């Protein structure tokens, strides 16, 4: 293998582990969002403040407002 091909192969190998961790994290985040969305809606309807929900969930206030609309 020439130097260019070896460098390309090494660059691709270096992406594998962090790429896999990121994909797993994104899947977990999607599952958490699916669980949180109806709870955020209920909390907004119950009168919990947008900022309080955002602080407790790590969501942005914009996301809380959107999810709170249903």
PDB file of C-alpha atoms in Angstrom:
ATOM      1  CA  UNK A   1       0.000   0.000   0.000  1.00  0.00           C
ATOM      2  CA  UNK A   2       1.295   3.470  -0.798  1.00  0.00           C
ATOM      3  CA  UNK A   3       1.456   6.246   1.778  1.00  0.00           C
ATOM      4  CA  UNK A   4      -1.721   7.923   0.513  1.00  0.00           C
ATOM      5  CA  UNK A   5      -3.761   4.716   0.677  1.00  0.00           C
ATOM      6  CA  UNK A   6      -2.409   3.923   4.142  1.00  0.00           C
ATOM      7  CA  UNK A   7      -3.272   7.414   5.360  1.00  0.00           C
ATOM      8  CA  UNK A   8      -6.790   7.090   3.951  1.00  0.00           C
ATOM      9  CA  UNK A   9      -7.279   3.692   5.590  1.00  0.00           C
ATOM     10  CA  UNK A  10      -6.016   4.992   8.947  1.00  0.00           C
ATOM     11  CA  UNK A  11      -8.283   8.054   8.758  1.00  0.00           C
ATOM     12  CA  UNK A  12     -11.297   5.805   8.136  1.00  0.00           C
ATOM     13  CA  UNK A  13     -10.341   3.456  11.001  1.00  0.00           C
ATOM     14  CA  UNK A  14      -9.973   6.431  13.344  1.00  0.00           C
ATOM     15  CA  UNK A  15     -13.587   7.443  12.644  1.00  0.00           C
ATOM     16  CA  UNK A  16     -15.092   4.081  13.582  1.00  0.00           C
ATOM     17  CA  UNK A  17     -15.087   4.093  17.400  1.00  0.00           C
ATOM     18  CA  UNK A  18     -16.193   7.699  17.990  1.00  0.00           C
ATOM     19  CA  UNK A  19     -18.680   7.392  15.138  1.00  0.00           C
ATOM     20  CA  UNK A  20     -20.236   4.301  16.736  1.00  0.00           C
ATOM     21  CA  UNK A  21     -20.439   6.036  20.140  1.00  0.00           C
ATOM     22  CA  UNK A  22     -22.142   9.027  18.533  1.00  0.00           C
ATOM     23  CA  UNK A  23     -24.711   6.857  16.744  1.00  0.00           C
ATOM     24  CA  UNK A  24     -25.507   5.034  19.989  1.00  0.00           C
ATOM     25  CA  UNK A  25     -25.847   8.354  21.825  1.00  0.00           C
ATOM     26  CA  UNK A  26     -28.185   9.718  19.130  1.00  0.00           C
ATOM     27  CA  UNK A  27     -30.391   6.629  19.409  1.00  0.00           C
ATOM     28  CA  UNK A  28     -30.558   7.009  23.187  1.00  0.00           C
ATOM     29  CA  UNK A  29     -31.368  10.713  22.832  1.00  0.00           C
ATOM     30  CA  UNK A  30     -34.208   9.889  20.422  1.00  0.00           C
ATOM     31  CA  UNK A  31     -35.643   7.401  22.924  1.00  0.00           C
ATOM     32  CA  UNK A  32     -35.406   9.966  25.730  1.00  0.00           C
ATOM     33  CA  UNK A  33     -37.094  12.595  23.542  1.00  0.00           C
ATOM     34  CA  UNK A  34     -39.912  10.168  22.734  1.00  0.00           C
ATOM     35  CA  UNK A  35     -40.425   9.587  26.442  1.00  0.00           C
ATOM     36  CA  UNK A  36     -40.132  13.266  27.363  1.00  0.00           C
ATOM     37  CA  UNK A  37     -42.389  14.789  24.717  1.00  0.00           C
ATOM     38  CA  UNK A  38     -45.751  13.801  26.277  1.00  0.00           C
ATOM     39  CA  UNK A  39     -44.428  14.592  29.751  1.00  0.00           C
ATOM     40  CA  UNK A  40     -43.369  18.064  28.653  1.00  0.00           C
ATOM     41  CA  UNK A  41     -46.801  18.608  27.120  1.00  0.00           C
ATOM     42  CA  UNK A  42     -48.499  17.592  30.389  1.00  0.00           C
ATOM     43  CA  UNK A  43     -46.155  19.767  32.451  1.00  0.00           C
ATOM     44  CA  UNK A  44     -46.836  22.830  30.284  1.00  0.00           C
ATOM     45  CA  UNK A  45     -50.580  22.182  30.480  1.00  0.00           C
ATOM     46  CA  UNK A  46     -50.268  21.850  34.274  1.00  0.00           C
ATOM     47  CA  UNK A  47     -48.601  25.256  34.469  1.00  0.00           C
ATOM     48  CA  UNK A  48     -44.950  24.357  35.037  1.00  0.00           C
ATOM     49  CA  UNK A  49     -42.841  27.198  33.670  1.00  0.00           C
ATOM     50  CA  UNK A  50     -41.028  26.769  30.374  1.00  0.00           C
ATOM     51  CA  UNK A  51     -37.716  27.634  32.030  1.00  0.00           C
ATOM     52  CA  UNK A  52     -38.284  25.134  34.833  1.00  0.00           C
ATOM     53  CA  UNK A  53     -39.034  22.345  32.357  1.00  0.00           C
ATOM     54  CA  UNK A  54     -35.982  23.286  30.282  1.00  0.00           C
ATOM     55  CA  UNK A  55     -33.773  23.256  33.384  1.00  0.00           C
ATOM     56  CA  UNK A  56     -35.056  19.835  34.464  1.00  0.00           C
ATOM     57  CA  UNK A  57     -34.802  18.211  31.033  1.00  0.00           C
ATOM     58  CA  UNK A  58     -31.866  19.839  29.273  1.00  0.00           C
ATOM     59  CA  UNK A  59     -34.177  20.894  26.456  1.00  0.00           C
ATOM     60  CA  UNK A  60     -34.076  24.377  25.020  1.00  0.00           C
ATOM     61  CA  UNK A  61     -36.907  26.709  25.971  1.00  0.00           C
ATOM     62  CA  UNK A  62     -37.886  26.800  22.293  1.00  0.00           C
ATOM     63  CA  UNK A  63     -38.253  23.013  22.211  1.00  0.00           C
ATOM     64  CA  UNK A  64     -40.269  23.071  25.429  1.00  0.00           C
ATOM     65  CA  UNK A  65     -42.602  25.682  23.940  1.00  0.00           C
ATOM     66  CA  UNK A  66     -43.050  23.679  20.734  1.00  0.00           C
ATOM     67  CA  UNK A  67     -43.636  20.390  22.544  1.00  0.00           C
ATOM     68  CA  UNK A  68     -45.954  22.130  25.001  1.00  0.00           C
ATOM     69  CA  UNK A  69     -48.311  23.035  22.168  1.00  0.00           C
ATOM     70  CA  UNK A  70     -48.886  19.382  21.399  1.00  0.00           C
TER      71      UNK A  70
END
